Every structure is written in C-alpha cells, then in structure tokens.
Amino acid sequence: MEDDERRPTYAELGKRAAHLLADMQTGGEILHPVVNTTRKLASHFWGSAWMKHLARCEESGLALAPGRSLLRHGCVLDLELAPGTVHGKVMGERLYDIRIDLPPLDEERMDAIRHACAGKIDSHISLLEGKLDDALLRQLCDPDTGLLPAPEEWRMSCTCPDWSEPCPHAAAAFYAAGTLIDGDPSLLFLLRSVTLDDLVGKAPEIASAEDFDTDSLSRTFGIDLDQL
C-alpha cells in the first residue's frame, strides 16, 4: 500500500482535530468539543451506567471501540444533546457531521417507569446521583424497561462514506454523550425527553434542607438545579 493510501493513526487524527478546532474557533465558530482520556471513562452513576451499556453492546458485536479511540484522541470537535437527538462534528479522515435520533419512550413504558418510581425517589438530587433502590435502578438502567436507549432505537446518520452501523464517528458520539452525561446527568433525562418531575413527583410542602441541598449537587456535577 502506498504511503498516501495509509490510514492515519488515531494520534495523527487527534493532531489534525486540534489544529482544525483552533482554526474554527479563531474563525468565530462556537463549538462544544468533548475529550475523555480517563481509563474508566465515567465516575458518576448515570455516566457509568451509559458506558457499561455501551460495553455490553460491544460484547454483543457492535463495533464501538473505534469511537472510543476517537474520543480519547480529541476527535469529537462538537457535540450537543437535545430531546431525542445527539448531533455534532467528529474528525475522521475529514471532519464529518453526525446525528443520532432516539424515539421518545412510549406511553406504556413511561407509565411503568412512573409506577416503579412512585414514592421511591425523595428528591431530584437522589435521582441524579443514582441513590435509589437497587431494584429500581436495575429497571431504570435496563434498555428494555428504562432510560438507556437500546441499539435498535438508534437512528444514525453521518456524512462519512462508511456504511457500517454505527460508523466510527457515530460511535465516538455515543461515547462522548456518555462523557457529557457523566458531568451533567440531567442530560440523560433531557435526551430521553423525561423531566425530573416525571419521576420524582411533587415535593412535599415541608421539605428538609438535606433534600434540597442544591449546593451539594452543584459541587458534585457543576450544574444548577434551579434551571432543571
């Protein structure tokens, strides 16, 4: 194989990504790059649940490992999560636009989740930190009964010429989404179009200071509970 046909290494792609990111930002583009070089990939409950789910998908045969390598080498130049959608830009041999669409939870599944959560979640904080009953957590983390999207729900598009599903760039977006969720678990609920109050329900008229310790949540995740 000629040198000019050789596929670039992940390290080379990372260098290209860094240079392009700098150029684009200098040109005034607003981007949201995601980089995760940690060995564990996630350190909080919902981020870890997302990463474990992707690991199980890999074990079942989905080729997600290239996406993990792209993320770790800084190739995710832009990523945003919105209700039912992940979209961004990932560096491959060129810069590609990716989009992942997820359907909303159907009403039957949502009703089952509400029923399972009824009276078992004291506050937004306990939900976001994953400090819940083990059986409830198993249900919420099961892709068939809970919040994590099963592979058959993923609808992916990428401007790259790779026909595999997922392509490496979409796989990078999945892992990058997990990184964002690890830093701000409310994004998982946003992505699945579920509000925290759907699961927590109304707060009692008299609540303890511990239940609404927003400073604690801000220190843990760096997010503002008042805006959720």
XYZ file of N, CA, C and O in Angstrom, residues 52-203:
608
model
N -21.313 1.405 30.702
C -21.479 -0.044 30.858
C -22.439 -0.581 29.798
O -22.246 -1.684 29.270
N -23.463 0.191 29.491
C -24.406 -0.209 28.447
C -23.694 -0.309 27.098
O -23.888 -1.286 26.353
N -22.842 0.666 26.781
C -22.087 0.605 25.526
C -21.137 -0.590 25.521
O -20.957 -1.237 24.482
N -20.537 -0.891 26.680
C -19.640 -2.047 26.760
C -20.403 -3.338 26.480
O -19.897 -4.235 25.783
N -21.629 -3.459 26.991
C -22.431 -4.655 26.713
C -22.803 -4.722 25.228
O -22.850 -5.809 24.646
N -23.059 -3.550 24.630
C -23.338 -3.525 23.190
C -22.127 -4.003 22.393
O -22.275 -4.713 21.386
N -20.932 -3.620 22.834
C -19.706 -4.101 22.180
C -19.584 -5.608 22.299
O -19.238 -6.305 21.334
N -19.882 -6.125 23.490
C -19.775 -7.569 23.709
C -20.743 -8.337 22.832
O -20.482 -9.491 22.465
N -21.871 -7.691 22.482
C -22.861 -8.358 21.628
C -22.530 -8.229 20.148
O -23.259 -8.756 19.302
N -21.447 -7.520 19.828
C -20.984 -7.492 18.445
C -20.948 -6.144 17.765
O -20.457 -6.037 16.631
N -21.442 -5.077 18.405
C -21.381 -3.753 17.786
C -19.953 -3.219 17.824
O -19.272 -3.305 18.854
N -19.490 -2.655 16.716
C -18.115 -2.149 16.624
C -18.056 -0.712 17.139
O -18.145 0.243 16.367
N -17.913 -0.568 18.452
C -17.886 0.755 19.065
C -16.486 1.192 19.488
O -16.264 2.379 19.732
N -15.550 0.259 19.575
C -14.205 0.585 20.079
C -13.517 1.695 19.277
O -12.845 2.551 19.879
N -13.637 1.754 17.938
C -13.001 2.861 17.210
C -13.504 4.226 17.669
O -12.753 5.197 17.718
N -14.778 4.303 18.016
C -15.332 5.565 18.501
C -14.721 5.966 19.827
O -14.468 7.149 20.076
N -14.474 4.990 20.682
C -13.836 5.268 21.968
C -12.435 5.838 21.749
O -12.022 6.773 22.432
N -11.727 5.287 20.796
C -10.374 5.784 20.500
C -10.416 7.197 19.922
O -9.579 8.039 20.253
N -11.386 7.470 19.047
C -11.521 8.824 18.501
C -11.789 9.835 19.613
O -11.207 10.929 19.637
N -12.659 9.466 20.552
C -12.953 10.356 21.671
C -11.696 10.627 22.483
O -11.395 11.782 22.819
N -10.958 9.584 22.798
C -9.778 9.735 23.655
C -8.676 10.537 22.981
O -7.812 11.082 23.661
N -8.694 10.618 21.670
C -7.672 11.394 20.955
C -8.175 12.789 20.559
O -7.553 13.467 19.738
N -9.289 13.202 21.131
C -9.742 14.578 20.907
C -10.390 14.829 19.572
O -10.373 15.972 19.077
N -10.988 13.791 18.972
C -11.552 13.945 17.632
C -13.014 14.385 17.619
O -13.576 14.608 16.536
N -13.631 14.496 18.804
C -15.006 14.992 18.865
C -14.941 16.506 19.040
O -14.758 17.018 20.136
N -15.072 17.219 17.948
C -14.900 18.672 17.967
C -16.155 19.411 18.425
O -16.073 20.564 18.854
N -17.287 18.749 18.327
C -18.525 19.417 18.711
C -19.546 18.349 19.038
O -19.656 17.345 18.321
N -20.289 18.523 20.134
C -21.359 17.591 20.465
C -22.369 18.288 21.357
O -22.003 18.975 22.309
N -23.635 18.122 21.006
C -24.713 18.665 21.818
C -25.832 17.645 21.928
O -26.108 16.905 20.987
N -26.462 17.611 23.094
C -27.599 16.746 23.345
C -28.855 17.596 23.464
O -28.846 18.649 24.108
N -29.924 17.142 22.825
C -31.222 17.807 22.881
C -32.273 16.707 23.011
O -31.948 15.520 22.895
N -33.526 17.039 23.274
C -34.539 15.986 23.375
C -34.569 15.096 22.139
O -34.821 15.545 21.031
N -34.244 13.828 22.330
C -34.283 12.857 21.253
C -33.173 12.934 20.238
O -33.194 12.194 19.246
N -32.162 13.758 20.468
C -31.145 13.980 19.430
C -29.754 14.211 20.011
O -29.589 14.931 20.990
N -28.774 13.594 19.361
C -27.361 13.907 19.582
C -26.812 14.363 18.241
O -27.014 13.687 17.222
N -26.161 15.507 18.196
C -25.563 15.929 16.920
C -24.224 16.600 17.181
O -23.983 17.169 18.251
N -23.344 16.492 16.207
C -22.022 17.081 16.398
C -21.128 16.889 15.193
O -21.574 16.527 14.096
N -19.829 17.127 15.423
C -18.811 17.022 14.382
C -17.663 16.179 14.917
O -17.165 16.436 16.020
N -17.253 15.189 14.135
C -16.195 14.271 14.559
C -15.150 14.176 13.449
O -15.492 14.009 12.272
N -13.885 14.273 13.851
C -12.791 14.176 12.891
C -12.493 12.713 12.557
O -12.292 11.876 13.444
N -12.526 12.416 11.262
C -12.041 11.146 10.758
C -10.962 11.500 9.741
O -10.110 12.347 10.002
N -10.994 10.892 8.590
C -10.061 11.311 7.548
C -10.392 12.728 7.093
O -9.542 13.436 6.569
N -11.652 13.120 7.312
C -12.091 14.514 7.183
C -13.018 14.802 8.359
O -13.297 13.911 9.167
N -13.515 16.025 8.451
C -14.462 16.357 9.507
C -15.869 15.970 9.034
O -16.307 16.386 7.964
N -16.545 15.164 9.854
C -17.862 14.665 9.470
C -18.933 15.164 10.436
O -18.688 15.325 11.643
N -20.122 15.397 9.885
C -21.280 15.759 10.695
C -22.039 14.486 11.049
O -22.324 13.655 10.168
N -22.384 14.340 12.316
C -23.124 13.160 12.746
C -24.415 13.588 13.430
O -24.503 14.680 13.994
N -25.405 12.721 13.346
C -26.667 12.935 14.039
C -27.209 11.576 14.470
O -27.197 10.621 13.676
N -27.652 11.506 15.709
C -28.274 10.294 16.243
C -29.643 10.691 16.786
O -29.744 11.611 17.599
N -30.677 10.034 16.317
C -32.034 10.301 16.792
C -32.523 9.122 17.621
O -32.293 7.951 17.267
N -33.196 9.437 18.718
C -33.775 8.425 19.593
C -35.271 8.719 19.741
O -35.652 9.861 19.981
N -36.117 7.703 19.626
C -37.557 7.948 19.780
C -37.887 8.230 21.242
O -37.180 7.773 22.151
N -38.948 8.966 21.501
C -39.364 9.145 22.897
C -39.834 7.821 23.475
O -40.232 6.910 22.737
N -39.772 7.696 24.790
C -40.277 6.494 25.444
C -41.784 6.394 25.188
O -42.505 7.383 25.321
N -42.244 5.208 24.802
C -43.683 5.086 24.556
C -44.444 5.195 25.881
O -43.885 5.020 26.969
N -45.726 5.479 25.782
C -46.518 5.780 26.974
C -46.598 4.590 27.929
O -46.573 4.762 29.150
N -46.666 3.381 27.387
C -46.728 2.188 28.246
C -45.460 2.060 29.083
O -45.509 1.796 30.285
N -44.328 2.251 28.416
C -43.047 2.155 29.138
C -42.912 3.290 30.146
O -42.445 3.075 31.267
N -43.333 4.492 29.758
C -43.240 5.630 30.656
C -44.147 5.437 31.868
O -43.767 5.760 32.996
N -45.335 4.903 31.650
C -46.239 4.642 32.771
C -45.637 3.619 33.729
O -45.768 3.754 34.953
N -44.988 2.597 33.177
C -44.356 1.585 34.030
C -43.227 2.194 34.855
O -43.046 1.849 36.035
N -42.474 3.105 34.240
C -41.388 3.766 34.971
C -41.960 4.646 36.079
O -41.466 4.623 37.217
N -43.001 5.410 35.766
C -43.619 6.257 36.791
C -44.142 5.416 37.954
O -43.974 5.766 39.121
N -44.778 4.309 37.625
C -45.324 3.427 38.660
C -44.195 2.867 39.530
O -44.319 2.817 40.766
N -43.101 2.464 38.902
C -41.979 1.904 39.657
C -41.335 2.947 40.560
O -40.845 2.634 41.652
N -41.340 4.200 40.110
C -40.679 5.273 40.863
C -41.567 5.862 41.962
O -41.062 6.532 42.873
N -42.881 5.625 41.884
C -43.819 6.277 42.790
C -43.445 6.030 44.256
O -43.337 4.885 44.701
N -43.205 7.116 44.969
C -42.903 7.031 46.392
C -41.517 6.531 46.727
O -41.189 6.347 47.908
N -40.670 6.297 45.724
C -39.345 5.727 45.987
C -38.204 6.707 45.746
O -37.042 6.372 45.967
N -38.515 7.908 45.237
C -37.464 8.890 44.965
C -37.767 10.135 45.774
O -38.794 10.783 45.581
N -36.871 10.461 46.688
C -37.109 11.563 47.617
C -36.887 12.933 46.993
O -37.520 13.907 47.396
N -35.959 13.033 46.049
C -35.583 14.356 45.547
C -34.924 14.234 44.185
O -34.515 13.148 43.752
N -34.813 15.372 43.505
C -34.058 15.424 42.260
C -32.629 14.962 42.486
O -32.034 14.289 41.636
N -32.054 15.339 43.609
C -30.659 15.019 43.883
C -30.437 13.514 43.929
O -29.507 12.987 43.302
N -31.299 12.796 44.655
C -31.116 11.351 44.755
C -31.275 10.685 43.394
O -30.588 9.708 43.081
N -32.159 11.217 42.550
C -32.332 10.668 41.203
C -31.098 10.917 40.354
O -30.579 10.008 39.688
N -30.589 12.134 40.363
C -29.425 12.472 39.543
C -28.161 11.778 40.022
O -27.269 11.472 39.223
N -28.075 11.505 41.312
C -26.899 10.823 41.842
C -27.047 9.304 41.805
O -26.106 8.577 42.120
N -28.218 8.810 41.420
C -28.425 7.365 41.362
C -28.508 6.712 42.723
O -28.226 5.515 42.864
N -28.916 7.460 43.728
C -29.020 6.919 45.086
C -30.453 6.437 45.313
O -31.257 7.057 45.997
N -30.747 5.296 44.684
C -32.094 4.747 44.685
C -32.041 3.268 45.040
O -30.978 2.656 45.103
N -33.227 2.700 45.244
C -33.365 1.280 45.496
C -32.735 0.471 44.354
O -32.894 0.808 43.175
N -32.026 -0.613 44.697
C -31.310 -1.402 43.685
C -32.237 -1.930 42.596
O -31.893 -1.910 41.405
N -33.404 -2.426 43.006
C -34.335 -2.974 42.011
C -34.815 -1.885 41.059
O -34.940 -2.105 39.846
N -35.060 -0.684 41.594
C -35.484 0.431 40.752
C -34.365 0.835 39.800
O -34.616 1.090 38.610
N -33.145 0.871 40.281
C -32.013 1.222 39.418
C -31.856 0.208 38.281
O -31.569 0.585 37.145
N -32.041 -1.067 38.598
C -31.934 -2.082 37.544
C -32.975 -1.840 36.452
O -32.693 -1.983 35.270
N -34.178 -1.464 36.860
C -35.219 -1.186 35.871
C -34.885 0.048 35.052
O -35.017 0.049 33.818
N -34.434 1.114 35.715
C -34.135 2.356 35.012
C -32.936 2.224 34.084
O -32.814 2.965 33.107
N -32.030 1.294 34.388
C -30.824 1.123 33.571
C -30.971 0.027 32.524
O -30.054 -0.182 31.725
N -32.090 -0.656 32.518
C -32.325 -1.699 31.529
C -32.800 -1.042 30.230
O -33.781 -0.299 30.234
N -32.138 -1.297 29.107
C -32.537 -0.644 27.851
C -33.928 -1.044 27.373
O -34.517 -0.355 26.535
N -34.489 -2.142 27.909
C -35.834 -2.551 27.517
C -36.909 -1.929 28.398
O -38.073 -1.830 27.977
N -36.542 -1.533 29.625
C -37.559 -1.047 30.560
C -37.283 0.348 31.101
O -38.142 0.922 31.774
N -36.100 0.891 30.817
C -35.702 2.136 31.451
C -35.307 3.232 30.491
O -35.881 3.381 29.411
N -34.278 3.975 30.893
C -33.915 5.206 30.199
C -32.811 5.037 29.164
O -32.669 5.880 28.275
N -32.014 3.993 29.273
C -30.904 3.828 28.333
C -31.416 3.305 26.991
O -32.200 2.359 26.956
N -30.992 3.909 25.895
C -31.533 3.509 24.585
C -30.933 2.200 24.084
O -29.720 2.015 24.068
N -31.803 1.282 23.682
C -31.347 0.023 23.099
C -30.823 0.273 21.685
O -31.262 1.212 21.008
N -29.872 -0.549 21.201
C -29.299 -0.325 19.865
C -30.339 -0.233 18.750
O -30.156 0.527 17.799
N -31.431 -0.985 18.874
C -32.438 -0.931 17.815
C -33.179 0.400 17.782
O -33.885 0.698 16.807
N -33.011 1.216 18.831
C -33.631 2.544 18.842
C -32.754 3.597 18.170
O -33.235 4.683 17.852
N -31.468 3.291 17.993
C -30.548 4.293 17.459
C -30.830 4.517 15.972
O -30.882 3.576 15.181
N -30.982 5.756 15.589
C -31.113 6.122 14.165
C -29.977 7.080 13.852
O -29.951 8.210 14.328
N -29.006 6.606 13.070
C -27.748 7.330 12.898
C -27.566 7.819 11.469
O -27.937 7.134 10.516
N -26.978 8.993 11.346
C -26.562 9.474 10.035
C -25.214 10.168 10.195
O -24.944 10.799 11.212
N -24.373 10.006 9.202
C -23.031 10.612 9.224
C -22.659 10.929 7.783
O -23.026 10.192 6.852
N -21.929 12.011 7.593
C -21.538 12.408 6.237
C -20.322 11.648 5.730
O -19.856 11.906 4.617
N -19.822 10.678 6.532
C -18.680 9.874 6.079
C -19.147 8.830 5.069
O -20.349 8.538 4.966
N -18.214 8.221 4.312
C -18.598 7.203 3.319
C -18.699 5.796 3.901
O -18.944 4.845 3.159
N -18.517 5.639 5.211
C -18.533 4.322 5.854
C -19.983 3.860 6.031
O -20.802 4.550 6.646
N -20.300 2.667 5.505
C -21.670 2.161 5.566
C -21.945 1.340 6.816
O -23.066 0.873 7.017
N -20.945 1.118 7.651
C -21.169 0.318 8.856
C -22.062 1.075 9.832
O -22.104 2.305 9.827
N -22.803 0.334 10.642
C -23.658 0.938 11.664
C -23.330 0.309 13.010
O -23.545 -0.886 13.189
N -22.829 1.119 13.935
C -22.514 2.528 13.725
C -21.153 2.685 13.058
O -20.281 1.832 13.209
N -20.973 3.772 12.331
C -19.645 4.106 11.820
C -18.802 4.583 13.005
O -19.336 4.880 14.085
N -17.479 4.666 12.866
C -16.645 5.092 13.992
C -17.008 6.466 14.543
O -16.865 6.716 15.748
N -17.508 7.348 13.685
C -17.789 8.718 14.118
C -19.075 8.773 14.954
O -19.138 9.488 15.955
N -20.077 7.971 14.556
C -21.281 7.868 15.378
C -20.952 7.191 16.703
O -21.456 7.584 17.762
N -20.084 6.173 16.656
C -19.680 5.502 17.893
C -18.974 6.487 18.828
O -19.184 6.463 20.053
N -18.142 7.361 18.258
C -17.476 8.385 19.073
C -18.504 9.302 19.724
O -18.356 9.710 20.885
N -19.567 9.607 18.978
C -20.612 10.473 19.525
C -21.334 9.795 20.686
O -21.681 10.445 21.681
N -21.561 8.482 20.595
C -22.183 7.757 21.698
C -21.328 7.847 22.963
O -21.836 8.095 24.059
N -20.034 7.617 22.800
C -19.152 7.687 23.969
C -19.033 9.119 24.485
O -19.001 9.344 25.700
N -18.986 10.080 23.590
C -18.913 11.479 24.013
C -20.186 11.881 24.750
O -20.141 12.637 25.733
N -21.333 11.366 24.305
C -22.588 11.642 25.014
C -22.508 11.122 26.444
O -22.961 11.783 27.388
N -21.912 9.952 26.621
C -21.738 9.412 27.966
C -20.857 10.287 28.831
O -21.099 10.444 30.046
N -19.840 10.890 28.224
C -18.974 11.813 28.961
C -19.756 13.034 29.422
O -19.610 13.489 30.571
N -20.587 13.579 28.545
C -21.398 14.736 28.924
C -22.396 14.369 30.019
O -22.610 15.136 30.963
N -23.008 13.204 29.896
C -23.965 12.750 30.911
C -23.262 12.534 32.246
O -23.829 12.822 33.309
N -22.032 12.055 32.211
C -21.293 11.860 33.455
C -21.075 13.185 34.173
O -21.129 13.255 35.402
N -20.840 14.250 33.414
C -20.637 15.563 34.016
C -21.931 16.252 34.395
O -21.963 17.062 35.329
N -23.019 15.926 33.704
C -24.323 16.545 33.972
C -25.401 15.496 33.696
O -25.898 15.380 32.581
N -25.777 14.701 34.709
C -26.712 13.585 34.477
C -28.087 14.031 34.034
O -28.842 13.225 33.472
N -28.436 15.295 34.234
C -29.747 15.757 33.763
C -29.840 15.654 32.236
O -30.943 15.604 31.678
N -28.703 15.593 31.543
C -28.719 15.483 30.082
C -29.314 14.161 29.614
O -29.881 14.089 28.520
N -29.169 13.097 30.414
C -29.781 11.824 30.040
C -31.296 11.966 29.999
O -31.953 11.488 29.068
N -31.852 12.637 30.998
C -33.294 12.823 31.061
C -33.762 13.757 29.938
O -34.820 13.549 29.339
N -32.950 14.785 29.639
C -33.245 15.664 28.509
C -33.259 14.872 27.210
O -34.189 15.001 26.393
N -32.253 14.043 27.000
C -32.130 13.257 25.775
C -33.331 12.329 25.594
O -33.830 12.153 24.476
N -33.820 11.748 26.692
C -34.956 10.828 26.602
C -36.291 11.526 26.753
O -37.341 10.892 26.862
N -36.270 12.875 26.772
C -37.494 13.694 26.860
C -38.304 13.379 28.113
O -39.536 13.326 28.096
N -37.577 13.168 29.217
C -38.194 12.889 30.505
C -37.800 13.995 31.467
O -36.612 14.288 31.629
N -38.763 14.629 32.122
C -38.425 15.638 33.120
C -38.199 14.949 34.463
O -38.738 13.863 34.727
N -37.428 15.583 35.315
C -37.174 15.013 36.634
C -38.473 14.844 37.417
O -38.649 13.862 38.139
N -39.389 15.794 37.263
C -40.650 15.707 37.989
C -41.521 14.547 37.511
O -42.415 14.104 38.238
N -41.276 14.045 36.296
C -41.991 12.859 35.836
C -41.747 11.684 36.775
O -42.608 10.813 36.938
N -40.554 11.647 37.374
C -40.166 10.509 38.201
C -40.189 10.823 39.687
O -40.510 9.953 40.495
N -39.870 12.056 40.039
C -39.825 12.419 41.454
C -41.211 12.782 41.950
O -41.586 12.500 43.085
N -42.024 13.384 41.112
C -43.344 13.829 41.523
C -43.249 15.104 42.324
O -42.192 15.720 42.449
N -44.378 15.527 42.887
C -44.398 16.763 43.648
C -43.596 16.627 44.929
O -43.692 15.624 45.624
N -42.849 17.674 45.242
C -42.139 17.698 46.517
C -43.139 17.987 47.623
O -44.129 18.684 47.417
